[in-house]
Amino acid sequence: MITTKEFKEFLEEDERQILALKNANLLKLNAIDEETNENIANISYICYVDYAIGATPLSNYEKTKLIGLYDKTNQQFYYHRIYSIYEFNQAFDKVAKELGAISFKSLDRIVKKAIDKRLNSIYEETFVKRAIECRTDPEDEFKKAFMDQITEGFFKTGTTVYGKDNEYITNLDAYDYVKLVHDKESVSELVNDYLSSEGSLYNNKTNLDINIEKYINNQAKLKFERNIELSDEDEMILSLFKNISKVKNARTVKVAYEQGHKSIDLDLDVDELKNRNYRSLVSNNYAFPSYAIKTRKGAKDFTEMFRSKDNPFGDILIKGIKKVTYGRKTLYEVE
């Protein structure tokens, strides 16, 4: 579809603006300084387009897409992958690699690292530290979030993604990328633009305000978590889920249950157990609903057997679970 040689020649030839491909064209446009309306020397937009005439990198025509920037002075191509043009990307990936193209994501990271640096400097200021010390949030809410996070982590599966990008939504456009390529000092301007812009449709807070509030809240949570005190039922929940999660393929576990002078063996659905978050267990008086029992008849018999003034719905109380087994393996047992 396209070779590295012909694409490189297209980038280098000053007079050539269109590279004809089999099912599309590539279009090269001079980057314009939006303040002076003058050409920015040796920086070009490279676009993928079905019809080259009249297209611009910011055109609303749906078939016109910016795929990159070329810095002729440094002979560096900056590449933006467009997933909607899959067939082109398959062929163009090889060309970009052979040219040593730099992803637009690398330019995004330059700005995000600069935002990080600026915010971290602000987080060290006295007014932020004082705000953390003065926080008096309801500990109950922090505890719920903490317990949910821990229990969800037990059953979490999948590959860990390292080097996860931060979550600043910078909304950089084509001209912002040009500024970064043309003048590395422009990163400071882009950081200022991000921090001063409104970060929500629902209030007038800037991204600076939102990030400071988020940081103060997170630090308050960490302060709480370092000094958290768990009840016996909380410890039971964590122990129960931690041990059940170790049997990855378990669909059902057998439970020895006791309440008052009555006892019974139950078959409980593992998915029903692990889908119960801490909030629902606590609001249900530290209990699982009876429909976690594998069969309807078993749930009905259990409810009738254990319904009482203190347990009006006949739920499976956490403190009533004395032993959990999977096959011959004991997963949990009250000493």
Coordinates of N, CA, C and O in Angstrom, one line a residue, residues 1 10 27 31 33 55 57 104 130 132 146-147 151 155 160 175 184 200-201 212 233 236 246 251 259 272 291 333:
M1 N 0.8 -1.2 0.0 CA 0.0 0.0 0.0 C 0.9 1.3 0.0 O 0.6 2.2 -0.7
F10 N 8.0 11.9 0.1 CA 6.9 12.7 0.2 C 7.0 13.8 1.3 O 6.7 15.0 1.1
L27 N -2.2 13.9 2.6 CA -2.1 15.3 2.3 C -1.1 16.0 3.3 O -1.2 15.7 4.5
A31 N 2.0 23.9 8.7 CA 1.4 24.3 10.0 C 1.4 25.8 10.1 O 2.4 26.5 9.6
D33 N 0.9 29.4 12.4 CA 0.8 30.0 13.7 C -0.5 30.7 13.8 O -0.8 31.6 13.1
A55 N -9.4 19.8 1.8 CA -9.3 19.1 3.1 C -8.3 19.9 4.0 O -7.3 20.4 3.6
P57 N -6.6 19.6 8.3 CA -6.5 18.7 9.5 C -7.7 18.9 10.5 O -7.9 18.0 11.3
F104 N 2.2 10.3 19.3 CA 1.6 11.5 19.9 C 1.4 11.3 21.4 O 1.4 12.3 22.2
R130 N -2.5 21.9 55.6 CA -3.4 22.3 56.7 C -4.8 21.8 56.4 O -5.6 21.3 57.3
I132 N -5.6 19.1 54.8 CA -5.6 17.6 55.1 C -5.8 17.4 56.6 O -6.6 16.5 57.1
F146 N -12.8 1.6 51.8 CA -11.6 0.8 52.1 C -11.9 -0.7 52.0 O -11.2 -1.4 51.3
M147 N -13.0 -1.1 52.6 CA -13.3 -2.5 52.7 C -13.7 -3.0 51.3 O -13.4 -4.1 50.9
T151 N -11.8 -6.1 49.4 CA -12.6 -7.3 49.0 C -12.6 -7.5 47.5 O -12.5 -8.6 47.0
F155 N -10.7 -10.9 44.4 CA -11.2 -11.6 43.2 C -10.8 -11.0 41.9 O -11.3 -11.4 40.9
T160 N -1.8 -7.3 35.1 CA -1.5 -6.0 35.7 C -0.9 -5.1 34.6 O 0.1 -5.5 34.0
Y175 N -2.9 21.7 16.8 CA -2.0 22.9 17.0 C -1.2 22.8 18.2 O 0.0 23.3 18.3
K184 N 9.7 23.6 22.7 CA 9.5 22.7 23.9 C 9.1 23.6 25.1 O 8.5 23.0 26.1
S200 N -15.3 20.5 34.7 CA -16.6 19.8 34.9 C -17.7 20.6 34.3 O -17.6 21.8 34.3
L201 N -18.6 19.9 33.7 CA -19.8 20.6 33.1 C -20.8 21.0 34.2 O -21.7 21.8 34.0
I212 N -6.6 19.5 43.4 CA -6.3 19.8 44.8 C -7.3 19.1 45.8 O -6.9 18.4 46.7
E233 N -16.8 -8.5 62.9 CA -17.5 -8.8 61.6 C -16.7 -8.4 60.4 O -16.6 -9.1 59.4
M236 N -14.0 -10.9 59.9 CA -14.6 -12.1 59.3 C -14.8 -12.0 57.8 O -14.5 -12.9 57.1
K246 N -8.9 -17.8 47.0 CA -7.7 -18.6 46.6 C -8.1 -19.8 45.8 O -7.2 -20.4 45.1
R251 N -17.2 -22.7 42.1 CA -18.5 -22.2 41.8 C -19.4 -22.3 43.0 O -20.3 -21.5 43.2
Q259 N -26.8 -20.8 64.2 CA -27.5 -19.6 64.8 C -28.3 -20.1 66.0 O -29.2 -20.9 65.8
E272 N -22.5 -15.2 44.0 CA -23.4 -14.4 44.8 C -22.6 -13.8 46.0 O -22.9 -12.7 46.4
Y291 N -30.7 -15.8 49.1 CA -30.7 -16.3 47.7 C -29.2 -16.6 47.3 O -29.0 -17.1 46.1
E333 N -12.5 -21.2 58.9 CA -13.0 -21.9 60.1 C -12.9 -21.0 61.3 O -11.8 -20.4 61.5

